mmCIF file of C-alpha atoms in Angstrom:
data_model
loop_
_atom_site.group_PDB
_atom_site.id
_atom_site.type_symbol
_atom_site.label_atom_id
_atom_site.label_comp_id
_atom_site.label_asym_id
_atom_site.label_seq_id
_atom_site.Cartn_x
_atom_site.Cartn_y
_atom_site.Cartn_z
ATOM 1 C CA UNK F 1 10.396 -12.262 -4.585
ATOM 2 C CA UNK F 2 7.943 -10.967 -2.489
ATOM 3 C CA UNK F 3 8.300 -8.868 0.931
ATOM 4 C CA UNK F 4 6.689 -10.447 3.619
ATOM 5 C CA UNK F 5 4.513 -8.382 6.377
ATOM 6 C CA UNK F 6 3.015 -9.297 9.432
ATOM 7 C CA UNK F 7 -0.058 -7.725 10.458
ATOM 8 C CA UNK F 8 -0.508 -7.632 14.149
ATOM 9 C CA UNK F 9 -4.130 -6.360 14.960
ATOM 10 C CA UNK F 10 -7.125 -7.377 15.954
ATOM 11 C CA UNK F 11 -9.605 -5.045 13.930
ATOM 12 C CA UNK F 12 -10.639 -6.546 11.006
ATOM 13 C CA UNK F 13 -11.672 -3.247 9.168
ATOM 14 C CA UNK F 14 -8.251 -1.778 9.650
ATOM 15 C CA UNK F 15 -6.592 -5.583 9.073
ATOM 16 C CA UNK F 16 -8.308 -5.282 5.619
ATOM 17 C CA UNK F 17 -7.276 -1.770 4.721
ATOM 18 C CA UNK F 18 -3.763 -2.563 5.773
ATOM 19 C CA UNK F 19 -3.888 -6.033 3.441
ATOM 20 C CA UNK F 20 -4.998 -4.061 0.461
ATOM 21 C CA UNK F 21 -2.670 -1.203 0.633
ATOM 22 C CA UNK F 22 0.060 -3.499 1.120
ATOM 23 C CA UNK F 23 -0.497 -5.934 -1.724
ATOM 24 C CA UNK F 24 -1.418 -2.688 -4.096
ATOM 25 C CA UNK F 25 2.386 -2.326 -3.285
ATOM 26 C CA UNK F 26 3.419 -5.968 -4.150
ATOM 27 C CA UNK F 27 3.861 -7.236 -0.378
ATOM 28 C CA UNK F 28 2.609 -10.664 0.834
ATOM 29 C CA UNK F 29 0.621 -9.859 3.514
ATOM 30 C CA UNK F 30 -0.398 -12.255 6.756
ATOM 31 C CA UNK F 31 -2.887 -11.393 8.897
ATOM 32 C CA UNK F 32 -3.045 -12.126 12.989
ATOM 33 C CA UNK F 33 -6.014 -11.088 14.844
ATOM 34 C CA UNK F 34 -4.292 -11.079 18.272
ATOM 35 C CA UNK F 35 -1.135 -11.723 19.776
ATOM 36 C CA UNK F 36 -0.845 -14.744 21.016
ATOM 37 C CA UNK F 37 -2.079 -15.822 17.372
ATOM 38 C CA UNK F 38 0.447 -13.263 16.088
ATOM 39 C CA UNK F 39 3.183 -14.554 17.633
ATOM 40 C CA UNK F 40 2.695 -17.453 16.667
ATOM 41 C CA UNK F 41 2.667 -16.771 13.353
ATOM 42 C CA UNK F 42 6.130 -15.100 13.585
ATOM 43 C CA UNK F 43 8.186 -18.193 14.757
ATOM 44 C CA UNK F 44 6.362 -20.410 12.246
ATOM 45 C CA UNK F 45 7.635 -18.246 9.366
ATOM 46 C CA UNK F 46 9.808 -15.385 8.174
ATOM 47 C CA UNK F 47 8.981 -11.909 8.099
ATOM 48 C CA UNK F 48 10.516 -8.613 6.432
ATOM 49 C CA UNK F 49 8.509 -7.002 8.768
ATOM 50 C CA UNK F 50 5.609 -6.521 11.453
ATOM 51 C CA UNK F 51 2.874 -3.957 12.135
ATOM 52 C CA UNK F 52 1.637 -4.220 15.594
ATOM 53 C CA UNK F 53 -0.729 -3.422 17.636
ATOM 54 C CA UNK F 54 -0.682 -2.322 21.189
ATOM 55 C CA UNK F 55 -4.042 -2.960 22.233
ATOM 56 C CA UNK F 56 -5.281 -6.606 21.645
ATOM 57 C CA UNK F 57 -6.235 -9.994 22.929
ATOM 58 C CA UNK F 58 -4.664 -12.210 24.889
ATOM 59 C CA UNK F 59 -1.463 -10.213 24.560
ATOM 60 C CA UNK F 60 -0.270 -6.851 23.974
ATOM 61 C CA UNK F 61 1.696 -5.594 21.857
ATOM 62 C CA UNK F 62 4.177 -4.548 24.402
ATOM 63 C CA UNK F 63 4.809 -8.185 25.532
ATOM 64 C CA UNK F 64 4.787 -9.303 21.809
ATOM 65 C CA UNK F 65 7.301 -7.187 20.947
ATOM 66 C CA UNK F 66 9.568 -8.073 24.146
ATOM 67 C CA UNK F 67 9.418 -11.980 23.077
ATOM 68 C CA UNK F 68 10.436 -10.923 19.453
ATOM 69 C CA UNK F 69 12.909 -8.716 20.540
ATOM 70 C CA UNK F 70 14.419 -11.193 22.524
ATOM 71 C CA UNK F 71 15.879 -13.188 19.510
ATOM 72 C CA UNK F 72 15.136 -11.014 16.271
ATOM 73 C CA UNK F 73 16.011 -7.657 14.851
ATOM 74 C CA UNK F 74 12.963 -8.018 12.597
ATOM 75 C CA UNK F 75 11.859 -4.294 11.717
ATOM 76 C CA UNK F 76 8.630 -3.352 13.806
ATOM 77 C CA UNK F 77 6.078 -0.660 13.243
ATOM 78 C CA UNK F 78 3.865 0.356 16.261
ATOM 79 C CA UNK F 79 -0.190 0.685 15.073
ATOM 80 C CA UNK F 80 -2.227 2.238 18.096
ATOM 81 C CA UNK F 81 -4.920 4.659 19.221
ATOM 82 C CA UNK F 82 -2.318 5.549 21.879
ATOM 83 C CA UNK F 83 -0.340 8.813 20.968
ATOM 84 C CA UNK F 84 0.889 10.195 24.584
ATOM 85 C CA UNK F 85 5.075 10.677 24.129
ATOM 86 C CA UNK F 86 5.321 7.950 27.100
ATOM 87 C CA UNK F 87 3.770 5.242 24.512
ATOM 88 C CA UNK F 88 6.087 6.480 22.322
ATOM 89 C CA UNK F 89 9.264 6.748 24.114
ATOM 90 C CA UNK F 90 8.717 3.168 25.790
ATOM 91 C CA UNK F 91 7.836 1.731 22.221
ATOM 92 C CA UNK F 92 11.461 3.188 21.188
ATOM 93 C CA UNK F 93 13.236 1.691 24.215
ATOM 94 C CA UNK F 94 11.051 -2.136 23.048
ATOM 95 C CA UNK F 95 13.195 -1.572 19.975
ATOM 96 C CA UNK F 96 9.950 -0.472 17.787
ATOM 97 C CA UNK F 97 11.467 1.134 14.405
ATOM 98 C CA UNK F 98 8.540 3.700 13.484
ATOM 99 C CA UNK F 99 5.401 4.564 15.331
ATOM 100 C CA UNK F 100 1.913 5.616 13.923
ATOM 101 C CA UNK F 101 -1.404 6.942 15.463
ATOM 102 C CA UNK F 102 -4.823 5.378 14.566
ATOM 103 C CA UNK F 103 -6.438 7.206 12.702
ATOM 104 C CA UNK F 104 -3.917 7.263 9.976
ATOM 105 C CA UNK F 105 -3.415 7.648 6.161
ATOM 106 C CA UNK F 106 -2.817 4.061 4.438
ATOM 107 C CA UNK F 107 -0.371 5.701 1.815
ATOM 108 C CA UNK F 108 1.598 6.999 5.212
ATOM 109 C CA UNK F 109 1.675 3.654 6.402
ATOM 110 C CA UNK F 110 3.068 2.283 3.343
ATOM 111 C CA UNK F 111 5.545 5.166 2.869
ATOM 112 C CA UNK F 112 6.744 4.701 6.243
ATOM 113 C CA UNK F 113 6.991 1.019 5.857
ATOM 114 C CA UNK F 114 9.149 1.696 2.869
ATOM 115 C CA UNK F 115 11.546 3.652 4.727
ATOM 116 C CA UNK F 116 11.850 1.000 7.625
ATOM 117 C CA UNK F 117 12.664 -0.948 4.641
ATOM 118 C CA UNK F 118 15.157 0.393 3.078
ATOM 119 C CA UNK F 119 17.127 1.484 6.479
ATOM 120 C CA UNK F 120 17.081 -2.376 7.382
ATOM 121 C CA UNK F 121 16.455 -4.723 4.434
ATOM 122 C CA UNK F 122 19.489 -5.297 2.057
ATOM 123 C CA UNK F 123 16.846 -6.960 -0.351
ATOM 124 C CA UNK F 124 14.173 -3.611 -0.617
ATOM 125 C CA UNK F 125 14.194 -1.621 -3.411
ATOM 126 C CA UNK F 126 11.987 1.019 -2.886
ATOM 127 C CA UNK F 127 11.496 2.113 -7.114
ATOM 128 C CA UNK F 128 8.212 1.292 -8.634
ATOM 129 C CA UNK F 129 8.055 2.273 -12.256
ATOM 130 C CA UNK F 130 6.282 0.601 -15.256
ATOM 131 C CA UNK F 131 7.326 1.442 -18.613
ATOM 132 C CA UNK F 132 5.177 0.930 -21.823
ATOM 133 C CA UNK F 133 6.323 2.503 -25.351
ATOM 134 C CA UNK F 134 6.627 6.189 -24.645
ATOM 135 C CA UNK F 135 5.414 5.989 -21.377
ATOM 136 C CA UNK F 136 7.158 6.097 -18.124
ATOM 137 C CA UNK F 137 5.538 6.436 -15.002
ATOM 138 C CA UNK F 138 6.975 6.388 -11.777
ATOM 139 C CA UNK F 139 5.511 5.879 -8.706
ATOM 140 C CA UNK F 140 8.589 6.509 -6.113
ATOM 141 C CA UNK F 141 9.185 10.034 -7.634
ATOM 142 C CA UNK F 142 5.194 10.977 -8.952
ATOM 143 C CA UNK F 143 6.573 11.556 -12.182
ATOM 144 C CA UNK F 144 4.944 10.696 -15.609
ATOM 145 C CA UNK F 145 6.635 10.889 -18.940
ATOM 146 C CA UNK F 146 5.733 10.904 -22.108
ATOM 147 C CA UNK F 147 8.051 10.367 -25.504
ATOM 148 C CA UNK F 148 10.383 11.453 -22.590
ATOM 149 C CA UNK F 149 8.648 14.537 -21.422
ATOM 150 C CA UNK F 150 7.587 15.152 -17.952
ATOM 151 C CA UNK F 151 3.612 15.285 -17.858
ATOM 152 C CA UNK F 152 2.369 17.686 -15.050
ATOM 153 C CA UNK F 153 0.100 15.432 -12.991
ATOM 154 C CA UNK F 154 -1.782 15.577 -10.156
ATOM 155 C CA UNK F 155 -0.650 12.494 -7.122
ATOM 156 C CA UNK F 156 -4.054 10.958 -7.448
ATOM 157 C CA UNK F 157 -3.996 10.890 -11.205
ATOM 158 C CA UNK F 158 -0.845 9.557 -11.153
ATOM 159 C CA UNK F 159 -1.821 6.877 -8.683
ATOM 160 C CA UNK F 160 -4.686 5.855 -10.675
ATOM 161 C CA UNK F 161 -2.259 5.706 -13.964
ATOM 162 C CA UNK F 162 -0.107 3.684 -12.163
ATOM 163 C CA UNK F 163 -2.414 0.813 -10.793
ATOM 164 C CA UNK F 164 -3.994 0.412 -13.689
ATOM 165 C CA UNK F 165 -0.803 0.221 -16.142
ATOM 166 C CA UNK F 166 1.061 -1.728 -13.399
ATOM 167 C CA UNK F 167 -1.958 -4.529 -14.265
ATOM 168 C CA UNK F 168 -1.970 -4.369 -17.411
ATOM 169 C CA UNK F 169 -5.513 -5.701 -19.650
ATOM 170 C CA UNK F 170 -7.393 -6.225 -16.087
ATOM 171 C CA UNK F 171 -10.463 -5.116 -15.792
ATOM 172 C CA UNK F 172 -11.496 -2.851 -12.373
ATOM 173 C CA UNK F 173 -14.521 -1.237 -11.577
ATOM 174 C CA UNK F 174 -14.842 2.039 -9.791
ATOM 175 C CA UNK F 175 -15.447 0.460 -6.646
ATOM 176 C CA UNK F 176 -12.681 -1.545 -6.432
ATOM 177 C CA UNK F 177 -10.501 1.552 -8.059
ATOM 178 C CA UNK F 178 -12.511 3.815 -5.259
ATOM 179 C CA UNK F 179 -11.576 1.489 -2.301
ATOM 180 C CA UNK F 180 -7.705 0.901 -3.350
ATOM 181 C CA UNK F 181 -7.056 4.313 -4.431
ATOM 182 C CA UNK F 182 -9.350 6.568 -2.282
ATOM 183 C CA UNK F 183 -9.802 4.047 0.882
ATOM 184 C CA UNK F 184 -12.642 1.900 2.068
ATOM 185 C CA UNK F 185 -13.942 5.883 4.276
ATOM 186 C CA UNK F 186 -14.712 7.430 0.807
ATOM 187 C CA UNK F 187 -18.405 8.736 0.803
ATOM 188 C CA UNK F 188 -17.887 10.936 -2.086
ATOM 189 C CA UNK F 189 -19.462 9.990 -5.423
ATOM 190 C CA UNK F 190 -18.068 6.737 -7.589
ATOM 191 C CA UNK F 191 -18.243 8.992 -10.610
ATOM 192 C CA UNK F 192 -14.980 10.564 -8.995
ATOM 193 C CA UNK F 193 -13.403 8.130 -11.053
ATOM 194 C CA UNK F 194 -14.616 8.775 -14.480
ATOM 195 C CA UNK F 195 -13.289 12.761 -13.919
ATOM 196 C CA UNK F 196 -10.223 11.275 -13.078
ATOM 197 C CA UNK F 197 -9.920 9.255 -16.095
ATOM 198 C CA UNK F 198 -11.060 11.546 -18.029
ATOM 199 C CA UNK F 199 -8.079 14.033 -17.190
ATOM 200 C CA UNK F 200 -6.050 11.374 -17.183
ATOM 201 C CA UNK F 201 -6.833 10.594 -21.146
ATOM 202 C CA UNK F 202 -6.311 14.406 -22.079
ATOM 203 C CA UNK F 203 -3.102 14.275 -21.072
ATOM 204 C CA UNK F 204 -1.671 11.289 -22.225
ATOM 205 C CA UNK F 205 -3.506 10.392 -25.132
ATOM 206 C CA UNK F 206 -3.311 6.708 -26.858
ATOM 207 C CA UNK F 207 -0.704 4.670 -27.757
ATOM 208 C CA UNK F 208 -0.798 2.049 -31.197
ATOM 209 C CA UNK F 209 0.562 -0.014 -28.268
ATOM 210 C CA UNK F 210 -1.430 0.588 -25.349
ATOM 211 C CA UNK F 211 -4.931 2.644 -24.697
ATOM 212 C CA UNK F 212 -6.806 3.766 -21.193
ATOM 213 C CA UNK F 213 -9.854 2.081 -22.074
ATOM 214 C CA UNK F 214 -13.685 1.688 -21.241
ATOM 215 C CA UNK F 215 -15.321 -1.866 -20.708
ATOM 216 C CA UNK F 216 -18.940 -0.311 -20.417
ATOM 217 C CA UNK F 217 -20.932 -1.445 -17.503
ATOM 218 C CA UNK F 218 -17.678 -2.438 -15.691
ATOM 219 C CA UNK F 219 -15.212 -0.204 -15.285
ATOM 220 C CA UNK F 220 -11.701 0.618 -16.939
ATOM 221 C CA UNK F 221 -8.186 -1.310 -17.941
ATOM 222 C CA UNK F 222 -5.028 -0.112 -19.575
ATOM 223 C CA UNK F 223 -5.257 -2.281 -22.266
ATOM 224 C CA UNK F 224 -1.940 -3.556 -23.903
ATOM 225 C CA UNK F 225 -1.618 -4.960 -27.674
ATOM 226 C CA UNK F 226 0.720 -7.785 -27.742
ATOM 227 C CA UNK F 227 2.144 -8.724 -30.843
ATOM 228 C CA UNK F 228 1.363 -12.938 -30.847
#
């Protein structure tokens, strides 16, 4: 089953990064564009956890936190522009678990999300890893093996291996590889991707059972043979 997250926040841009980094990682995301709405959301349903921010709507963060505090231990992460120590400190004393300054890094957000997580949710496992014949690669440690030999890899490389053979036989196209793996601020060139891949192939090769493929025009898939 699923981890649930509550998004707290009432920019849409970062509402959508959030949502997309998240369910790359297998959460179920919700989304609240202010607090009022966000609070809401929280006593109609039950959350592993909520990202909130301070500055919104109709209510604060502050004052959303205080009413959730009041009942739940639900593990909170503060999202804000605000990085004085006096944010900080009186986020602490709401009962906030973690604290992060806009801007931030998406994968930082997720890794710190994880670690809330695991200090608070008997039910988180923290180990991603898929596993295809004679290749292993894990996501929690950056490690990629191959007939059971550690391949030295590059994070992004091993990012991009990882989406794509964690959905195995769907098709993405560098966009939507660009945006999930890179981040919706990327102004570099799409073709990023195709270098990537390319490295990628070199080192790992094919498999009778499985292949880093091509669709032309589109984009790429790690394409798994099933035996039917």
């Amino acid at each position: 089953m699923k981890l649930k997250i509550l998004v707290i926040e009432d920019d849409p841009f970062i509402s959508e990064i959030i949502q997309l980094y998240l369910e790359k990682h297998e959460f179920e995301v919700t989304i609240a564009s202010d607090g009022e709405f966000g609070l809401d959301s929280f006593y109609n349903d039950t959350y592993d956890l909520v990202i909130l921010d301070i500055m919104m709507p109709k209510m604060d963060g502050w004052e959303v936190c205080k009413r959730i505090r009041i009942d739940f231990e639900t593990p909170i992460i503060m999202l804000t522009a605000k990085g004085e120590t006096y944010d900080k400190v009186k986020g602490f004393d709401l009962g906030v678990d973690d604290y992060m300054v806009k801007p931030f890094e998406p994968e930082e957000l997720v890794a710190r999300i994880k670690a809330v997580l695991k200090r608070t949710s008997s039910g988180f496992s923290a180990k991603e890893c898929v596993t295809y014949p004679s290749l292993t690669v894990n996501l929690t440690e950056y490690r990629v093996y191959l007939n059971g030999q550690e391949i030295d890899m590059p994070l992004k490389e091993i990012s991009l291996l990882y989406y794509l053979a964690s959905h195995p036989n769907r098709v993405f196209t560098r966009q939507q590889l660009i945006d999930v793996l890179w981040g919706f601020e990327f102004d570099g060139d799409p073709r990023t991707v195709d270098v990537h891949i390319k490295r990628v192939r070199e080192k790992i090769k094919d498999n009778p059972s499985w292949t880093l493929k091509t669709i032309r025009g589109v984009g790429y898939k790690f394409e798994v043979v099933t035996n039917e």
